[in-house]
Coordinates of N, CA, C and O in Angstrom, one line a residue:
M1 N 107.3 104.2 129.8 CA 106.6 105.1 128.9 C 105.6 104.4 128.0 O 105.8 103.3 127.6
S2 N 104.5 105.1 127.7 CA 103.5 104.5 126.9 C 103.9 104.4 125.5 O 104.7 105.3 125.0
P3 N 103.4 103.5 124.7 CA 103.7 103.4 123.3 C 103.3 104.7 122.5 O 104.0 105.1 121.6
L4 N 102.2 105.3 122.9 CA 101.7 106.5 122.3 C 102.7 107.6 122.5 O 103.1 108.4 121.6
F5 N 103.2 107.8 123.7 CA 104.2 108.8 124.1 C 105.5 108.6 123.3 O 106.1 109.5 122.7
I6 N 105.9 107.3 123.2 CA 107.1 107.0 122.4 C 106.9 107.4 120.9 O 107.8 108.0 120.3
K7 N 105.8 107.1 120.4 CA 105.5 107.4 119.0 C 105.5 108.9 118.8 O 106.1 109.4 117.8
I8 N 104.9 109.6 119.7 CA 104.9 111.1 119.6 C 106.3 111.7 119.6 O 106.7 112.6 118.9
M9 N 107.1 111.1 120.5 CA 108.5 111.6 120.7 C 109.3 111.3 119.4 O 110.0 112.1 118.9
L10 N 109.1 110.1 118.8 CA 109.8 109.7 117.6 C 109.3 110.7 116.4 O 110.2 111.1 115.7
Q11 N 108.0 110.9 116.4 CA 107.5 111.8 115.3 C 108.1 113.2 115.5 O 108.5 113.8 114.5
E12 N 108.3 113.7 116.7 CA 108.9 115.1 116.9 C 110.3 115.1 116.5 O 110.8 116.0 115.8
R13 N 111.1 114.0 116.8 CA 112.5 113.9 116.4 C 112.6 113.9 114.9 O 113.5 114.5 114.3
V14 N 111.8 113.1 114.2 CA 111.8 113.0 112.8 C 111.5 114.3 112.2 O 112.1 114.8 111.2
K15 N 110.5 115.0 112.7 CA 110.1 116.4 112.1 C 111.3 117.3 112.2 O 111.6 118.1 111.3
N16 N 111.9 117.3 113.4 CA 113.1 118.2 113.6 C 114.2 117.9 112.6 O 114.9 118.8 112.0
L17 N 114.5 116.6 112.4 CA 115.5 116.2 111.4 C 115.1 116.6 110.0 O 116.0 117.0 109.2
L18 N 113.8 116.5 109.7 CA 113.4 116.8 108.4 C 113.6 118.3 108.1 O 114.0 118.8 107.1
E19 N 113.3 119.1 109.1 CA 113.5 120.6 109.0 C 115.0 120.9 108.7 O 115.3 121.7 107.9
E20 N 115.9 120.2 109.4 CA 117.3 120.3 109.1 C 117.7 119.9 107.7 O 118.4 120.6 107.0
A21 N 117.1 118.8 107.2 CA 117.4 118.3 105.9 C 116.9 119.3 104.9 O 117.5 119.6 103.8
F22 N 115.7 120.0 105.1 CA 115.1 120.9 104.2 C 115.9 122.2 104.2 O 115.9 123.0 103.3
E23 N 116.5 122.6 105.3 CA 117.4 123.7 105.4 C 118.6 123.5 104.5 O 119.1 124.5 103.9
E24 N 119.1 122.3 104.5 CA 120.3 122.0 103.7 C 120.0 122.0 102.2 O 120.8 122.3 101.4
N25 N 118.7 121.6 101.9 CA 118.3 121.6 100.5 C 116.9 122.2 100.4 O 115.9 121.6 100.5
N26 N 116.9 123.6 100.3 CA 115.6 124.3 100.5 C 114.7 124.2 99.3 O 113.6 124.8 99.3
S27 N 115.0 123.4 98.3 CA 114.1 123.2 97.2 C 113.2 122.0 97.5 O 112.2 121.9 96.8
L28 N 113.5 121.3 98.5 CA 112.7 120.1 98.9 C 111.7 120.6 100.0 O 111.9 121.5 100.8
F29 N 110.5 119.9 100.0 CA 109.5 120.1 101.1 C 108.7 118.9 101.4 O 108.7 118.0 100.5
L30 N 108.1 118.9 102.5 CA 107.4 117.7 103.0 C 106.0 117.6 102.5 O 105.3 118.6 102.5
I31 N 105.6 116.5 102.0 CA 104.2 116.2 101.6 C 103.5 115.5 102.7 O 102.4 115.8 103.1
S32 N 104.1 114.4 103.2 CA 103.5 113.7 104.3 C 104.6 112.9 105.1 O 105.6 112.6 104.6
L33 N 104.2 112.7 106.4 CA 105.0 112.0 107.3 C 104.1 111.1 108.1 O 103.2 111.6 108.7
N34 N 104.3 109.8 108.0 CA 103.5 108.8 108.7 C 104.4 107.8 109.4 O 105.4 107.4 108.9
I35 N 104.0 107.5 110.7 CA 104.7 106.5 111.5 C 103.6 105.6 112.0 O 102.7 106.0 112.7
N36 N 103.7 104.3 111.6 CA 102.7 103.4 112.0 C 103.0 102.7 113.4 O 104.1 103.1 114.0
D37 N 102.2 101.8 113.8 CA 102.4 101.2 115.2 C 103.7 100.3 115.2 O 104.2 100.1 116.3
Q38 N 104.2 99.9 114.1 CA 105.4 99.1 114.1 C 106.6 100.0 113.9 O 107.7 99.5 113.5
N39 N 106.5 101.3 114.0 CA 107.5 102.3 113.8 C 108.1 102.3 112.4 O 109.3 102.5 112.2
H40 N 107.2 102.0 111.4 CA 107.6 102.2 110.0 C 107.4 103.7 109.7 O 106.3 104.2 109.8
I41 N 108.5 104.3 109.3 CA 108.4 105.8 109.0 C 108.4 105.9 107.5 O 109.3 105.5 106.8
L42 N 107.3 106.6 107.0 CA 107.1 106.8 105.6 C 107.1 108.3 105.4 O 106.3 109.0 106.0
I43 N 108.1 108.8 104.7 CA 108.2 110.2 104.4 C 108.1 110.4 102.9 O 108.8 109.8 102.1
V44 N 107.2 111.3 102.5 CA 107.0 111.6 101.1 C 107.4 113.1 100.9 O 106.9 114.0 101.6
V45 N 108.3 113.3 100.0 CA 108.8 114.7 99.8 C 108.6 115.1 98.3 O 108.4 114.2 97.4
D46 N 108.6 116.4 98.1 CA 108.6 116.9 96.7 C 109.6 118.0 96.6 O 110.1 118.4 97.7
G47 N 109.9 118.5 95.4 CA 110.8 119.5 95.2 C 110.4 120.5 94.2 O 109.6 120.2 93.3
D48 N 110.9 121.7 94.3 CA 110.5 122.8 93.4 C 110.9 122.4 91.9 O 110.2 122.8 91.0
S49 N 111.9 121.7 91.8 CA 112.3 121.2 90.5 C 112.5 119.7 90.4 O 113.4 119.1 89.8
G50 N 111.5 119.0 91.1 CA 111.5 117.6 91.1 C 112.4 117.0 92.3 O 113.0 117.8 93.0
V51 N 112.4 115.7 92.4 CA 113.1 115.0 93.4 C 114.0 113.9 92.8 O 113.5 113.1 92.1
S52 N 115.3 114.0 93.1 CA 116.1 112.9 92.5 C 116.3 111.8 93.5 O 116.0 111.9 94.7
V53 N 116.9 110.7 93.1 CA 117.2 109.6 94.0 C 118.1 110.1 95.1 O 118.0 109.8 96.3
N54 N 119.1 110.9 94.7 CA 120.1 111.4 95.6 C 119.4 112.3 96.7 O 119.9 112.3 97.8
D55 N 118.4 113.0 96.3 CA 117.6 113.8 97.3 C 117.0 112.9 98.3 O 117.1 113.2 99.5
C56 N 116.4 111.8 97.9 CA 115.7 110.9 98.8 C 116.8 110.2 99.7 O 116.6 110.1 100.9
I57 N 117.9 109.9 99.1 CA 119.0 109.3 99.9 C 119.5 110.3 101.0 O 119.7 109.9 102.1
S58 N 119.7 111.5 100.6 CA 120.1 112.5 101.5 C 119.2 112.7 102.7 O 119.6 112.8 103.9
V59 N 117.9 112.8 102.4 CA 116.9 112.9 103.5 C 116.9 111.6 104.4 O 116.9 111.7 105.6
S60 N 117.0 110.5 103.7 CA 117.0 109.2 104.5 C 118.2 109.1 105.4 O 118.1 108.8 106.6
R61 N 119.3 109.5 104.9 CA 120.6 109.5 105.8 C 120.5 110.5 106.9 O 120.9 110.1 108.0
K62 N 119.9 111.6 106.7 CA 119.7 112.6 107.7 C 118.9 112.0 108.9 O 119.2 112.2 110.0
I63 N 117.8 111.3 108.5 CA 117.0 110.7 109.6 C 117.7 109.5 110.2 O 117.8 109.5 111.4
E64 N 118.1 108.6 109.4 CA 118.7 107.3 109.9 C 119.9 107.5 110.7 O 120.1 106.9 111.8
H65 N 120.8 108.4 110.4 CA 122.0 108.6 111.1 C 121.8 109.4 112.4 O 122.8 109.5 113.2
N66 N 120.7 110.0 112.6 CA 120.4 110.7 113.8 C 119.4 110.1 114.7 O 119.0 110.8 115.7
L67 N 118.9 108.9 114.4 CA 118.0 108.2 115.3 C 118.8 107.0 115.8 O 119.6 106.4 115.1
D68 N 118.5 106.7 117.1 CA 119.2 105.6 117.7 C 118.4 104.3 117.7 O 117.3 104.2 118.3
R69 N 118.8 103.3 116.9 CA 118.1 102.1 116.8 C 118.1 101.3 118.1 O 117.2 100.5 118.4
E70 N 119.1 101.5 119.0 CA 119.1 100.9 120.3 C 117.9 101.4 121.1 O 117.4 100.7 121.9
E71 N 117.6 102.7 121.0 CA 116.6 103.3 121.7 C 115.2 103.0 121.2 O 114.3 102.7 122.0
E72 N 115.1 103.0 119.9 CA 113.8 102.7 119.3 C 114.0 102.0 117.9 O 114.6 102.6 117.0
D73 N 113.5 100.8 117.7 CA 113.6 100.1 116.5 C 112.7 100.7 115.5 O 111.5 101.0 115.8
F74 N 113.1 100.9 114.2 CA 112.3 101.6 113.2 C 112.7 101.1 111.8 O 113.8 100.6 111.7
S75 N 111.8 101.3 110.9 CA 112.2 101.1 109.5 C 111.9 102.5 108.8 O 111.0 103.2 109.3
L76 N 112.6 102.8 107.8 CA 112.5 104.1 107.2 C 112.3 104.0 105.6 O 113.0 103.2 105.0
E77 N 111.4 104.7 105.1 CA 111.2 104.8 103.7 C 111.0 106.3 103.3 O 110.1 107.0 103.9
V78 N 111.8 106.8 102.4 CA 111.7 108.1 101.9 C 111.4 108.0 100.4 O 112.1 107.4 99.6
A79 N 110.3 108.7 100.0 CA 109.8 108.6 98.6 C 109.5 110.0 98.1 O 109.2 110.9 98.8
S80 N 109.5 110.1 96.8 CA 109.1 111.3 96.1 C 107.6 111.2 95.8 O 107.1 110.1 95.7
A81 N 106.9 112.4 95.8 CA 105.5 112.4 95.4 C 105.4 111.9 94.0 O 106.1 112.3 93.1
G82 N 104.6 110.9 93.8 CA 104.4 110.2 92.5 C 103.7 111.2 91.5 O 102.9 112.0 91.9
V83 N 103.9 111.0 90.2 CA 103.3 111.8 89.2 C 101.8 111.7 89.2 O 101.1 112.6 88.8
S84 N 101.3 110.5 89.6 CA 99.9 110.3 89.6 C 99.2 110.7 90.9 O 98.0 110.6 91.0
E85 N 100.0 111.2 91.9 CA 99.4 111.6 93.2 C 98.8 112.9 93.1 O 99.3 113.8 92.4
P86 N 97.7 113.1 93.8 CA 97.0 114.4 93.8 C 97.9 115.5 94.4 O 98.8 115.2 95.2
L87 N 97.8 116.7 93.9 CA 98.5 117.9 94.5 C 97.9 118.2 95.8 O 96.7 118.2 95.9
K88 N 98.7 118.5 96.8 CA 98.2 118.8 98.1 C 98.6 120.2 98.6 O 97.8 120.8 99.4
L89 N 99.7 120.7 98.2 CA 100.2 122.0 98.8 C 100.3 123.0 97.7 O 100.6 122.7 96.5
P90 N 100.1 124.3 98.0 CA 100.2 125.4 97.1 C 101.6 125.4 96.4 O 101.7 125.6 95.2
R91 N 102.6 125.0 97.1 CA 104.0 124.9 96.5 C 104.0 123.9 95.3 O 104.8 124.1 94.3
Q92 N 103.2 122.8 95.4 CA 103.2 121.8 94.3 C 102.5 122.4 93.1 O 102.9 122.1 92.0
Y93 N 101.5 123.3 93.3 CA 100.8 123.9 92.2 C 101.8 124.8 91.4 O 101.8 124.8 90.2
K94 N 102.6 125.6 92.2 CA 103.5 126.6 91.6 C 104.5 125.9 90.6 O 104.8 126.4 89.6
K95 N 105.0 124.7 91.0 CA 106.0 124.0 90.2 C 105.3 123.4 88.9 O 106.0 123.0 88.0
N96 N 104.0 123.4 88.9 CA 103.3 122.8 87.8 C 102.6 123.8 86.8 O 101.8 123.4 86.0
I97 N 103.0 125.1 87.0 CA 102.4 126.1 86.1 C 102.8 125.7 84.7 O 104.0 125.3 84.4
G98 N 101.9 125.8 83.7 CA 102.1 125.5 82.3 C 101.7 124.0 82.0 O 101.7 123.6 80.8
R99 N 101.3 123.2 83.0 CA 100.9 121.9 82.8 C 99.4 121.7 82.8 O 98.7 122.6 83.4
R100 N 98.9 120.7 82.2 CA 97.4 120.4 82.3 C 97.1 119.7 83.6 O 97.7 118.8 84.0
L101 N 96.0 120.2 84.2 CA 95.5 119.7 85.5 C 94.1 119.2 85.3 O 93.3 119.8 84.5
E102 N 93.7 118.3 86.1 CA 92.3 117.9 86.3 C 92.0 118.3 87.7 O 92.6 117.8 88.6
V103 N 91.0 119.2 87.9 CA 90.7 119.7 89.2 C 89.2 119.4 89.5 O 88.3 119.7 88.7
Q104 N 89.0 118.8 90.6 CA 87.6 118.4 91.1 C 87.3 119.4 92.2 O 88.0 119.4 93.2
T105 N 86.1 120.1 92.1 CA 85.6 120.8 93.2 C 84.4 120.1 93.7 O 84.0 119.0 93.2
N106 N 83.7 120.6 94.7 CA 82.5 120.0 95.2 C 81.4 119.9 94.1 O 80.6 119.0 94.1
S107 N 81.4 120.9 93.2 CA 80.3 121.0 92.3 C 80.7 120.8 90.8 O 79.8 120.5 90.0
N108 N 82.0 120.9 90.5 CA 82.4 120.8 89.1 C 83.7 120.1 88.9 O 84.5 120.0 89.9
K109 N 84.0 119.7 87.7 CA 85.3 119.2 87.3 C 85.8 120.0 86.2 O 85.1 120.3 85.2
F110 N 87.1 120.4 86.3 CA 87.7 121.3 85.3 C 89.0 120.6 84.8 O 89.6 119.9 85.5
E111 N 89.3 120.8 83.5 CA 90.5 120.3 82.9 C 91.1 121.4 82.1 O 90.4 122.0 81.2
G112 N 92.3 121.9 82.5 CA 92.9 123.0 81.7 C 94.3 123.2 82.1 O 94.9 122.5 82.9
E113 N 94.9 124.2 81.5 CA 96.3 124.5 81.7 C 96.4 125.4 83.0 O 95.6 126.4 83.1
L114 N 97.2 125.1 83.9 CA 97.5 125.9 85.1 C 98.3 127.1 84.6 O 99.4 126.9 84.2
V115 N 97.7 128.3 84.7 CA 98.4 129.5 84.3 C 98.9 130.4 85.4 O 99.7 131.3 85.2
A116 N 98.3 130.3 86.6 CA 98.6 131.2 87.7 C 98.3 130.5 89.0 O 97.4 129.7 89.1
V117 N 99.1 130.8 90.0 CA 99.0 130.4 91.4 C 99.3 131.5 92.3 O 100.3 132.2 92.1
D118 N 98.4 131.8 93.3 CA 98.7 132.8 94.3 C 98.4 132.2 95.7 O 98.1 131.0 95.8
E119 N 98.4 133.0 96.7 CA 98.1 132.5 98.1 C 96.7 131.9 98.2 O 96.5 131.1 99.0
E120 N 95.7 132.5 97.5 CA 94.3 132.1 97.6 C 94.0 130.8 96.7 O 93.1 130.1 97.1
G121 N 94.6 130.7 95.5 CA 94.1 129.6 94.7 C 94.9 129.6 93.3 O 96.0 130.1 93.2
I122 N 94.2 129.1 92.3 CA 94.8 128.8 91.0 C 93.9 129.4 89.9 O 92.7 129.6 90.1
K123 N 94.5 129.5 88.7 CA 93.7 129.9 87.5 C 94.0 128.9 86.4 O 95.2 128.6 86.2
L124 N 93.0 128.3 85.9 CA 93.1 127.4 84.7 C 92.5 128.0 83.5 O 91.5 128.8 83.6
T125 N 93.1 127.7 82.3 CA 92.5 128.1 81.0 C 92.4 126.9 80.1 O 93.1 126.0 80.2
W126 N 91.4 127.0 79.2 CA 91.2 125.9 78.2 C 90.3 126.5 77.1 O 89.8 127.5 77.2
T127 N 90.3 125.7 76.0 CA 89.4 126.1 74.9 C 88.2 125.1 74.9 O 88.4 123.9 75.3
A128 N 87.1 125.5 74.4 CA 85.9 124.7 74.4 C 85.1 125.0 73.1 O 85.2 126.1 72.6
R129 N 84.4 124.0 72.6 CA 83.5 124.2 71.4 C 82.1 124.4 71.9 O 81.6 123.6 72.7
E130 N 81.5 125.5 71.5 CA 80.2 125.9 72.0 C 79.3 126.3 70.8 O 79.8 126.7 69.8
P131 N 78.0 126.1 70.9 CA 77.1 126.5 69.8 C 77.3 128.0 69.6 O 77.5 128.8 70.5
K132 N 77.2 128.4 68.3 CA 77.2 129.8 67.9 C 76.1 130.5 68.5 O 75.0 130.0 68.6
P133 N 76.3 131.8 68.9 CA 75.2 132.6 69.5 C 74.0 132.7 68.5 O 72.9 132.7 68.8
V134 N 74.4 132.9 67.2 CA 73.4 133.0 66.1 C 73.8 132.1 65.0 O 74.9 132.0 64.6
G135 N 72.8 131.3 64.5 CA 73.0 130.4 63.4 C 73.4 129.0 63.9 O 73.4 128.7 65.1
K136 N 73.8 128.2 62.9 CA 74.1 126.8 63.1 C 75.6 126.7 63.3 O 76.4 127.5 62.8
G137 N 76.0 125.6 63.9 CA 77.4 125.3 64.0 C 78.0 125.6 65.4 O 77.3 126.0 66.3
K138 N 79.3 125.4 65.5 CA 80.0 125.7 66.8 C 81.1 126.6 66.6 O 81.7 126.7 65.5
V139 N 81.5 127.2 67.7 CA 82.7 128.1 67.6 C 83.6 127.8 68.8 O 83.1 127.3 69.8
T140 N 84.9 128.0 68.6 CA 85.8 127.7 69.7 C 86.0 128.9 70.6 O 86.2 130.0 70.1
V141 N 85.8 128.8 71.9 CA 85.9 129.9 72.8 C 87.0 129.6 73.9 O 87.2 128.4 74.2
D142 N 87.6 130.6 74.3 CA 88.6 130.5 75.4 C 87.8 130.6 76.7 O 87.0 131.5 76.9
K143 N 88.2 129.7 77.7 CA 87.5 129.7 79.0 C 88.6 129.8 80.0 O 89.8 129.5 79.8
E144 N 88.2 130.2 81.2 CA 89.1 130.2 82.4 C 88.3 130.1 83.6 O 87.1 130.4 83.7
A145 N 88.9 129.6 84.6 CA 88.3 129.4 86.0 C 89.4 129.8 87.0 O 90.5 129.4 86.9
T146 N 88.9 130.5 88.0 CA 89.8 130.9 89.1 C 89.2 130.1 90.3 O 88.0 130.3 90.6
L147 N 90.0 129.2 90.9 CA 89.5 128.4 92.0 C 90.3 128.6 93.3 O 91.5 128.6 93.2
A148 N 89.6 128.8 94.4 CA 90.3 128.9 95.7 C 90.7 127.5 96.1 O 90.0 126.5 95.9
F149 N 91.8 127.5 96.9 CA 92.3 126.2 97.4 C 91.3 125.5 98.2 O 91.2 124.3 98.1
Q150 N 90.5 126.2 99.0 CA 89.5 125.6 99.8 C 88.4 124.9 99.0 O 87.7 124.1 99.5
E151 N 88.2 125.4 97.8 CA 87.2 124.7 96.9 C 87.6 123.4 96.3 O 86.8 122.6 95.9
I152 N 88.9 123.2 96.2 CA 89.5 122.1 95.5 C 89.4 120.9 96.3 O 90.0 120.8 97.4
V153 N 88.8 119.8 95.8 CA 88.7 118.6 96.5 C 89.9 117.7 96.1 O 90.5 117.0 97.0
K154 N 90.2 117.7 94.8 CA 91.3 116.9 94.3 C 91.8 117.5 93.0 O 91.0 118.0 92.2
A155 N 93.1 117.5 92.9 CA 93.8 118.1 91.7 C 95.0 117.2 91.3 O 95.7 116.8 92.2
K156 N 95.1 116.9 90.1 CA 96.2 116.1 89.7 C 96.7 116.5 88.3 O 95.9 117.0 87.5
V157 N 98.0 116.3 88.0 CA 98.6 116.7 86.8 C 98.2 115.6 85.8 O 98.2 114.4 86.1
L158 N 97.8 116.0 84.6 CA 97.5 115.1 83.5 C 98.7 114.8 82.7 O 99.4 115.8 82.2
I159 N 99.1 113.6 82.5 CA 100.3 113.2 81.7 C 99.8 112.9 80.3 O 98.9 112.1 80.1
T160 N 100.5 113.6 79.4 CA 100.2 113.3 78.0 C 101.4 112.8 77.3 O 102.5 113.2 77.6
F161 N 101.2 111.9 76.4 CA 102.4 111.3 75.6 C 102.3 111.7 74.2 O 101.3 111.9 73.6

């Protein structure tokens, strides 16, 4: 068998095992699955209410205990999506409602509180200081932006201390 065929078969087996793991804990979901040429399997997961070390251990055991090292040598790493990682899936946006995001589109950059998420996109709100329509000085105004997922180039949660 060709190395490419073996890699594809391994990836399919891992995907099936991940589906089983996510059925057992349906608050978890897959962010990415990568298998390199040395059969290093890197799985990044997220959860609706975060990911614990025990969640990562559970997913890791599900994969490791159901793959045969005699058949295919591999290394396995299961990690949670880091707080500084960009948001990739609509499900990640939903769990971050109420938090501040920095969102980059092709034409603009927005920073605001994520207040809504639906199938099409997100809504951000923020306040800004703008010149008064009449007279001198500035006034604080409420702003909002509704952004479709396809417009978003990169979005990440802003951490404040």
